[in-house]
Short mmCIF file of C-alpha atoms in Angstrom, two decimals:
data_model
loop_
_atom_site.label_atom_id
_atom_site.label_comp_id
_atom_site.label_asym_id
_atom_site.label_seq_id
_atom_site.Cartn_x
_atom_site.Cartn_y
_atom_site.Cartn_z
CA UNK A 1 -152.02 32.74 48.33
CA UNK A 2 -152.66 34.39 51.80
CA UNK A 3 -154.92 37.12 52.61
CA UNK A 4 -153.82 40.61 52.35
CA UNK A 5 -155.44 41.28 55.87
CA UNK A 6 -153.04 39.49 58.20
CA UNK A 7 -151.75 37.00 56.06
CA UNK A 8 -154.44 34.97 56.63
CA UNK A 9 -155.13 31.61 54.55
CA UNK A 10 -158.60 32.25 52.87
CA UNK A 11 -161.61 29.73 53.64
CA UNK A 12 -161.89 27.17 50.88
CA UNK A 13 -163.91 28.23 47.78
CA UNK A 14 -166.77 26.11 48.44
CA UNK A 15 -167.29 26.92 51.75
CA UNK A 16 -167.50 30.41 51.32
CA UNK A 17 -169.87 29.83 48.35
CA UNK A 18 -171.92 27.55 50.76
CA UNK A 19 -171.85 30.24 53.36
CA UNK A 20 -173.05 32.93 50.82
CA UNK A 21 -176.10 30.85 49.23
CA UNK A 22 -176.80 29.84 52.39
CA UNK A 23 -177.46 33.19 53.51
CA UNK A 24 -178.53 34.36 50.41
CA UNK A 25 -181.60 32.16 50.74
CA UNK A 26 -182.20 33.24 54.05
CA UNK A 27 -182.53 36.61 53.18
CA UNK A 28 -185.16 35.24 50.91
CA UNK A 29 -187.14 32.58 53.00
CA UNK A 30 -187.05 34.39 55.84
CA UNK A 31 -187.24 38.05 54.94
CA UNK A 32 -188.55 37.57 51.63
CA UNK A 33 -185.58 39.93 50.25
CA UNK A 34 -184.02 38.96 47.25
CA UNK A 35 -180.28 39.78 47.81
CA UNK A 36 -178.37 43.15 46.21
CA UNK A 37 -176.14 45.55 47.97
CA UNK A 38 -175.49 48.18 45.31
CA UNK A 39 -179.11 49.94 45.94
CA UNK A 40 -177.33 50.36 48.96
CA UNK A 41 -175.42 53.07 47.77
CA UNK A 42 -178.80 54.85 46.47
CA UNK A 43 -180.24 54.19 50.15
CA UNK A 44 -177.35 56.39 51.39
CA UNK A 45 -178.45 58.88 48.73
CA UNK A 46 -181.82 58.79 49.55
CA UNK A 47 -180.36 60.34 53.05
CA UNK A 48 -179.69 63.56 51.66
CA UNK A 49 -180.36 63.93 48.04
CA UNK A 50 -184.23 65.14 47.71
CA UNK A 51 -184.64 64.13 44.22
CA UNK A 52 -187.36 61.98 42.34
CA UNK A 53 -185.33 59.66 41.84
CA UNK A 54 -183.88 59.02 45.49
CA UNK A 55 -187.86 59.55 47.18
CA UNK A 56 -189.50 56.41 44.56
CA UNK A 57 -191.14 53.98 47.02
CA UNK A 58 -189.57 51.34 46.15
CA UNK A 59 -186.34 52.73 47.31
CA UNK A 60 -187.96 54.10 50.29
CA UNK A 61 -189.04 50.63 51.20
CA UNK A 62 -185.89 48.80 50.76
CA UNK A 63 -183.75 51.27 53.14
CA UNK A 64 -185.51 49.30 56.17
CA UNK A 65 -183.41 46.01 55.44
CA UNK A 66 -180.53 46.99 53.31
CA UNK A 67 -179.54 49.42 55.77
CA UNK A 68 -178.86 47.20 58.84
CA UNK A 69 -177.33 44.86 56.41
CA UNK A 70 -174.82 47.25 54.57
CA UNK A 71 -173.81 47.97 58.03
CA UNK A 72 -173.63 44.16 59.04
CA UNK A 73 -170.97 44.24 56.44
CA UNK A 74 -168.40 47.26 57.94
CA UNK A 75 -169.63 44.86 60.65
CA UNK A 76 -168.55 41.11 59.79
CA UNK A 77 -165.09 43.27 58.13
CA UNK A 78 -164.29 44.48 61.36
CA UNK A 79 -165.01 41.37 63.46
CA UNK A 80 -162.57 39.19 60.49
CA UNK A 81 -159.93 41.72 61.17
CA UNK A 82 -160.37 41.35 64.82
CA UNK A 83 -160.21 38.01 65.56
CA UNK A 84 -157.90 37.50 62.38
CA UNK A 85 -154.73 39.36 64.18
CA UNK A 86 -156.01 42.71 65.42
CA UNK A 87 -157.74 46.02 63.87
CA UNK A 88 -155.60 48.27 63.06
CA UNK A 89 -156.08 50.90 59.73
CA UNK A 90 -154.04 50.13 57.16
CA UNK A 91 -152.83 51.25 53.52
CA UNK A 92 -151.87 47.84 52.41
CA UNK A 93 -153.14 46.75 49.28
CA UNK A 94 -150.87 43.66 48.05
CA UNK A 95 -150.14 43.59 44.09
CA UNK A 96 -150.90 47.44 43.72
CA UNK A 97 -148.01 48.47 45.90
CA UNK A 98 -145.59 46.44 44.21
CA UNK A 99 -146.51 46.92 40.67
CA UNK A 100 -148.20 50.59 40.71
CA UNK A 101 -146.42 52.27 43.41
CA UNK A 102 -148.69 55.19 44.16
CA UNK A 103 -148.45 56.70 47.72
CA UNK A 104 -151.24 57.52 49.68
CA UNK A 105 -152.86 60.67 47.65
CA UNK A 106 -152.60 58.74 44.26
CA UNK A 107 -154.24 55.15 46.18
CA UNK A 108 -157.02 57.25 46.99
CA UNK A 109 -157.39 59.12 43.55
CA UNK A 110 -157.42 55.93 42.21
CA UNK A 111 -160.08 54.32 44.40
CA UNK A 112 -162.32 57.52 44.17
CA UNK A 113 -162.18 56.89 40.37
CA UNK A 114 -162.82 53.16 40.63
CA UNK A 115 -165.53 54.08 43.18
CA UNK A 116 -167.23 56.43 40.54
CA UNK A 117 -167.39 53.72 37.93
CA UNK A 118 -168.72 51.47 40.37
CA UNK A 119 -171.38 53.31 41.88
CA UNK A 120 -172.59 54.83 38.50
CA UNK A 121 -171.93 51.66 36.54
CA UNK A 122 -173.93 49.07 38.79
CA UNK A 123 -177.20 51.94 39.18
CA UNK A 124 -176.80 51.67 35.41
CA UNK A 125 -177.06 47.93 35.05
CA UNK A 126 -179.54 47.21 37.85
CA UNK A 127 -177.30 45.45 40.18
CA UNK A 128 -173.74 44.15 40.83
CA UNK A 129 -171.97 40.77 41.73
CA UNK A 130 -174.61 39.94 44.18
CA UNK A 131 -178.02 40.89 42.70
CA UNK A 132 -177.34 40.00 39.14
CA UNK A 133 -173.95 37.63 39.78
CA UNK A 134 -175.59 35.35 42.74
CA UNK A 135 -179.32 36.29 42.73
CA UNK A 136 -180.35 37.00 39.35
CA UNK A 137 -178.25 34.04 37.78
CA UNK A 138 -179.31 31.76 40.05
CA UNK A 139 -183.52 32.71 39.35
CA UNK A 140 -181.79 32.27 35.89
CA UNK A 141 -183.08 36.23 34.72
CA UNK A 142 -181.75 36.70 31.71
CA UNK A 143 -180.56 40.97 32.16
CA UNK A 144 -178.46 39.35 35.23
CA UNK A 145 -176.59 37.29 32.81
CA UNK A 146 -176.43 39.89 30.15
CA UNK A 147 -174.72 41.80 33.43
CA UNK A 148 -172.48 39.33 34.43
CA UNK A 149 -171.28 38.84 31.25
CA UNK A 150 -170.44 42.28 31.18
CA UNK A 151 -169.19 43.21 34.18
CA UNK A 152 -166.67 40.15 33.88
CA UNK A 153 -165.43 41.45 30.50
CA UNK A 154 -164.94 45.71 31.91
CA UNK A 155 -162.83 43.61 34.86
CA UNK A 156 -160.69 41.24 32.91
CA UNK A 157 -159.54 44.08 29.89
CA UNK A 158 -159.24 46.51 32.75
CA UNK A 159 -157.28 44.44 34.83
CA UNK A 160 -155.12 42.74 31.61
CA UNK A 161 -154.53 46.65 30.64
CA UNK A 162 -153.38 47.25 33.78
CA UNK A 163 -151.17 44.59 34.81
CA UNK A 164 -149.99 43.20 31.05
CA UNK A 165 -149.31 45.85 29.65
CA UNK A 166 -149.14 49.74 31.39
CA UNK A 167 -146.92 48.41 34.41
CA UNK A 168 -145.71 45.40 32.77
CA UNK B 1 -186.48 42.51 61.89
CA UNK B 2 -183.51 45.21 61.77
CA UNK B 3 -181.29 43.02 64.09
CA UNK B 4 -181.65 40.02 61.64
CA UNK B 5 -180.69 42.02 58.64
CA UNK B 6 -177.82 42.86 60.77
CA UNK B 7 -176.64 39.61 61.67
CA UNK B 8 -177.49 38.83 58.04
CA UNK B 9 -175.24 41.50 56.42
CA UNK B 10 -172.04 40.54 59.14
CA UNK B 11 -171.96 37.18 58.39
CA UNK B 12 -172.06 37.87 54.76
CA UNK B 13 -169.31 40.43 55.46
CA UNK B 14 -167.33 37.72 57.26
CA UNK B 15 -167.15 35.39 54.57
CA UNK B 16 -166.61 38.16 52.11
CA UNK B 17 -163.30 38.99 54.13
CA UNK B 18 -162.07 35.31 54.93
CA UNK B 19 -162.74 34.00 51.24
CA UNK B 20 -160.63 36.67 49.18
CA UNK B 21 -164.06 38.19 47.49
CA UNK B 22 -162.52 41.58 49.68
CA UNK B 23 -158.76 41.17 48.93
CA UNK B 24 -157.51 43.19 45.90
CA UNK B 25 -154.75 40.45 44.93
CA UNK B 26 -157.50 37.72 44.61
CA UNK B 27 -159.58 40.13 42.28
CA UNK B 28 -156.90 41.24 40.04
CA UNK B 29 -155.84 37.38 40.09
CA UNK B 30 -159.40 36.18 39.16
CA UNK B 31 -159.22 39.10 36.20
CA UNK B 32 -155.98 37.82 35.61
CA UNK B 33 -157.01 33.64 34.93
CA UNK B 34 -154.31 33.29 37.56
CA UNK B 35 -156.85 32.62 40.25
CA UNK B 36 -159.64 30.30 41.07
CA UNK B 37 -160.69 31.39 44.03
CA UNK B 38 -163.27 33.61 43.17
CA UNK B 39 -164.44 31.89 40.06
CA UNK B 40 -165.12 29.11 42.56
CA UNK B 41 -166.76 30.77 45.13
CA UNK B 42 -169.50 32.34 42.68
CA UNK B 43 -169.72 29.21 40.47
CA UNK B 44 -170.55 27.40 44.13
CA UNK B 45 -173.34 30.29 45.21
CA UNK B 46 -174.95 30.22 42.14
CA UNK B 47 -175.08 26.25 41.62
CA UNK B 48 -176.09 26.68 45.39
CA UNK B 49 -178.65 29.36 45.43
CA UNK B 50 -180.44 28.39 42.18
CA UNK B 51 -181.89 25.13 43.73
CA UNK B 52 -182.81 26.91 46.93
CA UNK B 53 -184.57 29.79 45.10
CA UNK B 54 -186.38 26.96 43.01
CA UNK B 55 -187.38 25.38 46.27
CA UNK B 56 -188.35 28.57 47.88
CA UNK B 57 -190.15 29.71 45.09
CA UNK B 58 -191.77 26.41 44.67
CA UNK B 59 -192.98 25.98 48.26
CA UNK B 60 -194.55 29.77 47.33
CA UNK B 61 -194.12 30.39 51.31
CA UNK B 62 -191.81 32.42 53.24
CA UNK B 63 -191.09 31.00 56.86
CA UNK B 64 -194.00 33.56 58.07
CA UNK B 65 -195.92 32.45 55.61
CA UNK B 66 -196.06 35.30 53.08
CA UNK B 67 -196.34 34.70 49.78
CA UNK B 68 -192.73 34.54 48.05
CA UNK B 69 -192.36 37.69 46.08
CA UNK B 70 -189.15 38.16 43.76
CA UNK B 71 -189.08 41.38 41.59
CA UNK B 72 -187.38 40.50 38.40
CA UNK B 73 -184.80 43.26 37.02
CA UNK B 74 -185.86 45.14 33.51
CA UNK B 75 -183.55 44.31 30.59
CA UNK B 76 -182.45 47.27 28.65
CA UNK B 77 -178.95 48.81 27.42
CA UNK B 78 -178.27 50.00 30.76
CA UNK B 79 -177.38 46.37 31.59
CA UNK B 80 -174.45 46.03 29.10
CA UNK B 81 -173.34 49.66 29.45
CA UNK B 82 -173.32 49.79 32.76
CA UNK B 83 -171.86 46.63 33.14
CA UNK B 84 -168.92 47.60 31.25
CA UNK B 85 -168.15 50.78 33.91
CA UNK B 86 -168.80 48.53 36.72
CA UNK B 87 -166.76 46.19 35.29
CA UNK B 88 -163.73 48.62 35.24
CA UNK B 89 -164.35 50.07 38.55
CA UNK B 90 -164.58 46.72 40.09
CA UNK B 91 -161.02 45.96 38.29
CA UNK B 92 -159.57 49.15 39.62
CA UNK B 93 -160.76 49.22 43.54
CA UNK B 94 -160.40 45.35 43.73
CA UNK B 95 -163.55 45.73 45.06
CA UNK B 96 -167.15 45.71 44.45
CA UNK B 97 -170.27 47.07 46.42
CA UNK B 98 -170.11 44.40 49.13
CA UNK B 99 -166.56 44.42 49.74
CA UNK B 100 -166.29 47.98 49.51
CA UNK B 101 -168.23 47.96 53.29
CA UNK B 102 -166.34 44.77 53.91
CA UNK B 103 -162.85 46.62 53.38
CA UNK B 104 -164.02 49.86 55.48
CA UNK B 105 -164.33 47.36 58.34
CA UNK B 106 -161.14 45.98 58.17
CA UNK B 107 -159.85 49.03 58.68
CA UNK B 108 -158.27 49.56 54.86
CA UNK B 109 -158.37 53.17 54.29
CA UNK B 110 -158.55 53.48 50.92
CA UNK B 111 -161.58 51.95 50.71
CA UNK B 112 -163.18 54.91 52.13
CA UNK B 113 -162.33 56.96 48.69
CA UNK B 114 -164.12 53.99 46.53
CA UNK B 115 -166.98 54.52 48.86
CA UNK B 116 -166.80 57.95 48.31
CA UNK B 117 -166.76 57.62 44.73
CA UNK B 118 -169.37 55.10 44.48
CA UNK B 119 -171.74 57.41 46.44
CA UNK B 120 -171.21 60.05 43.76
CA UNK B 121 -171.52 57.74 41.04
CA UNK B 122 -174.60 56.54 42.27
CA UNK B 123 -176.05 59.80 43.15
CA UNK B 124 -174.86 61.66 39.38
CA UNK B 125 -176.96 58.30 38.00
CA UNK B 126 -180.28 59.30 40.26
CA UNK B 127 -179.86 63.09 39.26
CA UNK B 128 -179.40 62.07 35.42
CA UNK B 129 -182.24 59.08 35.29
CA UNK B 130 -184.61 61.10 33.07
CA UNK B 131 -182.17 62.45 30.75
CA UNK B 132 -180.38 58.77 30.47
CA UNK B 133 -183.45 57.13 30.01
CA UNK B 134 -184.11 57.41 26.43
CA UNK B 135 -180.14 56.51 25.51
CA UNK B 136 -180.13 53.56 27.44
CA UNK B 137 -184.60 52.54 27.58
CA UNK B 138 -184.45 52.77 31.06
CA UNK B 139 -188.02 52.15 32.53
CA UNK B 140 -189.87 54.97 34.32
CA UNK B 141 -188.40 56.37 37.06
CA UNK B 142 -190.49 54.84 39.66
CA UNK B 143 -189.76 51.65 39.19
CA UNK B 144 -185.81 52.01 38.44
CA UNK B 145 -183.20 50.04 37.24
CA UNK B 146 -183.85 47.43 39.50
CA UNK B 147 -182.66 46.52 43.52
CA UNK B 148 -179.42 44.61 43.43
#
């Protein structure tokens, strides 16, 4: 199945899992970071909001690396949609047009609401697909699994709900 | 250091783009058992990454020298409850924290409203810590819920 960004054809799975451990561990041996991007969203936070919670140390701390790197991110997407074909904004979003129709004001009342569950959902749990899914699996923590676990099962009934049986 | 967190975080974006971790038909197909893609690519990074922490962690050194320092994550009810809404939201945005930047810089403009949302989300969490606490034995608030 192609890409949704250009039509590209996506690396192979095991590459891109190489790729990711690879630099996962180099995050750790080299910065001695272990790897999570949702405390990301709480290092935005900590921008404006002035409460306990967003001025702990810890937090504080963390902003100096996960900054640069959440931005390496918008980074590495633009570059892929660069050299991929061009950069151009788009409202494309494959399987959602087709099946769910919404136009442009419902796609982003949808996302806002996915967004909310994400952002309060992952602060909840401690982490998301990379610091529990790919960190805290593989230092074999046992609240990563517990989170993985769970995370996996909110996706698939969400997604089964959505696809089996409201637009189906 | 900043420009090697940089480089860091865009080559992890890269690979988040060309692999189909960022690409709402490969999520919903991975939710779907329809895909394998993604199932693979985190099977891979995990059987991949759990050596190399071992090794890491082992050694005790990081390439400067420092001692190795990991910060485990608390286990509490946050983890399945939380788990659960992330678990939807990742579902509905066909996205999740990573690929939510990764999507901004491919220019899909949608993904600005999950951002959005996931700024508010996080942000209602931080202004409701002490009073969620209890509910979900959450450990004091200076320590968190953990950095992932």
């Amino acid at each position: 199945m192609p890409l949704i960004l250009h039509g590209l054809q996506p690396l192979h799975w095991a590459a891109a899992g190489a790729a990711l451990a690879a630099l996962t561990l180099g995050l750790l041996f080299v910065g001695n970071r272990r790897l999570g991007i949702s405390t990301g969203f709480e290092d935005v936070c900590s921008l404006v909001l002035r409460q306990t919670y967003f001025r702990r140390d810890s937090l504080l701390a963390s902003r100096r690396w996960r900054m640069p790197f959440v931005v390496g991110l918008v980074l590495g997407g633009f570059l892929s949609a660069a050299a991929g074909g061009g950069w151009a904004p788009t409202w494309a979003l494959g399987m959602f047009d087709q099946a769910v129709g919404f136009g442009p004001t419902g796609k982003l009342a949808w996302m806002f609401a996915g967004g909310l569950f994400i952002g309060f959902g992952t602060r909840l749990a401690g982490g998301c697909t990379s610091g529990h899914g790919i960190f805290g699996m593989s230092n074999l923590e046992l609240p990563s699994l517990v989170t993985t676990v769970s995370f996996m099962a909110g996706g698939i009934v969400t997604t089964q709900l959505v696809y089996r049986v409201i637009v189906n | 250091m900043s420009f090697f967190y940089l480089l860091l975080g865009t080559a992890f974006g890269f690979v988040l783009s060309r692999s189909g971790a960022a690409d709402y038909n490969y999520i919903q197909g991975m939710f779907l058992f329809e895909e394998f893609q993604l199932y693979g690519i985190i099977g891979s990074a995990v059987a991949l990454t759990a050596p190399g922490i071992w090794l890491i962690r082992r050694h005790g050194r990081t390439l400067e020298g420092r001692p190795v320092e990991v910060e485990t994550k608390p286990l509490n009810r946050g983890n399945v409850a939380g788990g659960l809404l992330f678990g939807v939201g990742w579902s509905m945005a066909g996205m999740c924290p990573g690929p939510i930047f990764v999507n901004i810089g491919e220019g899909k403009i949608s993904a600005l409203a999950a951002l959005a949302g996931a700024l508010i989300g996080a942000g209602a969490f931080g202004t409701l810590y002490t009073r969620l606490q209890r509910a979900f034995r959450l450990p004091p608030i200076a320590v968190g819920t953990g950095q992932g």
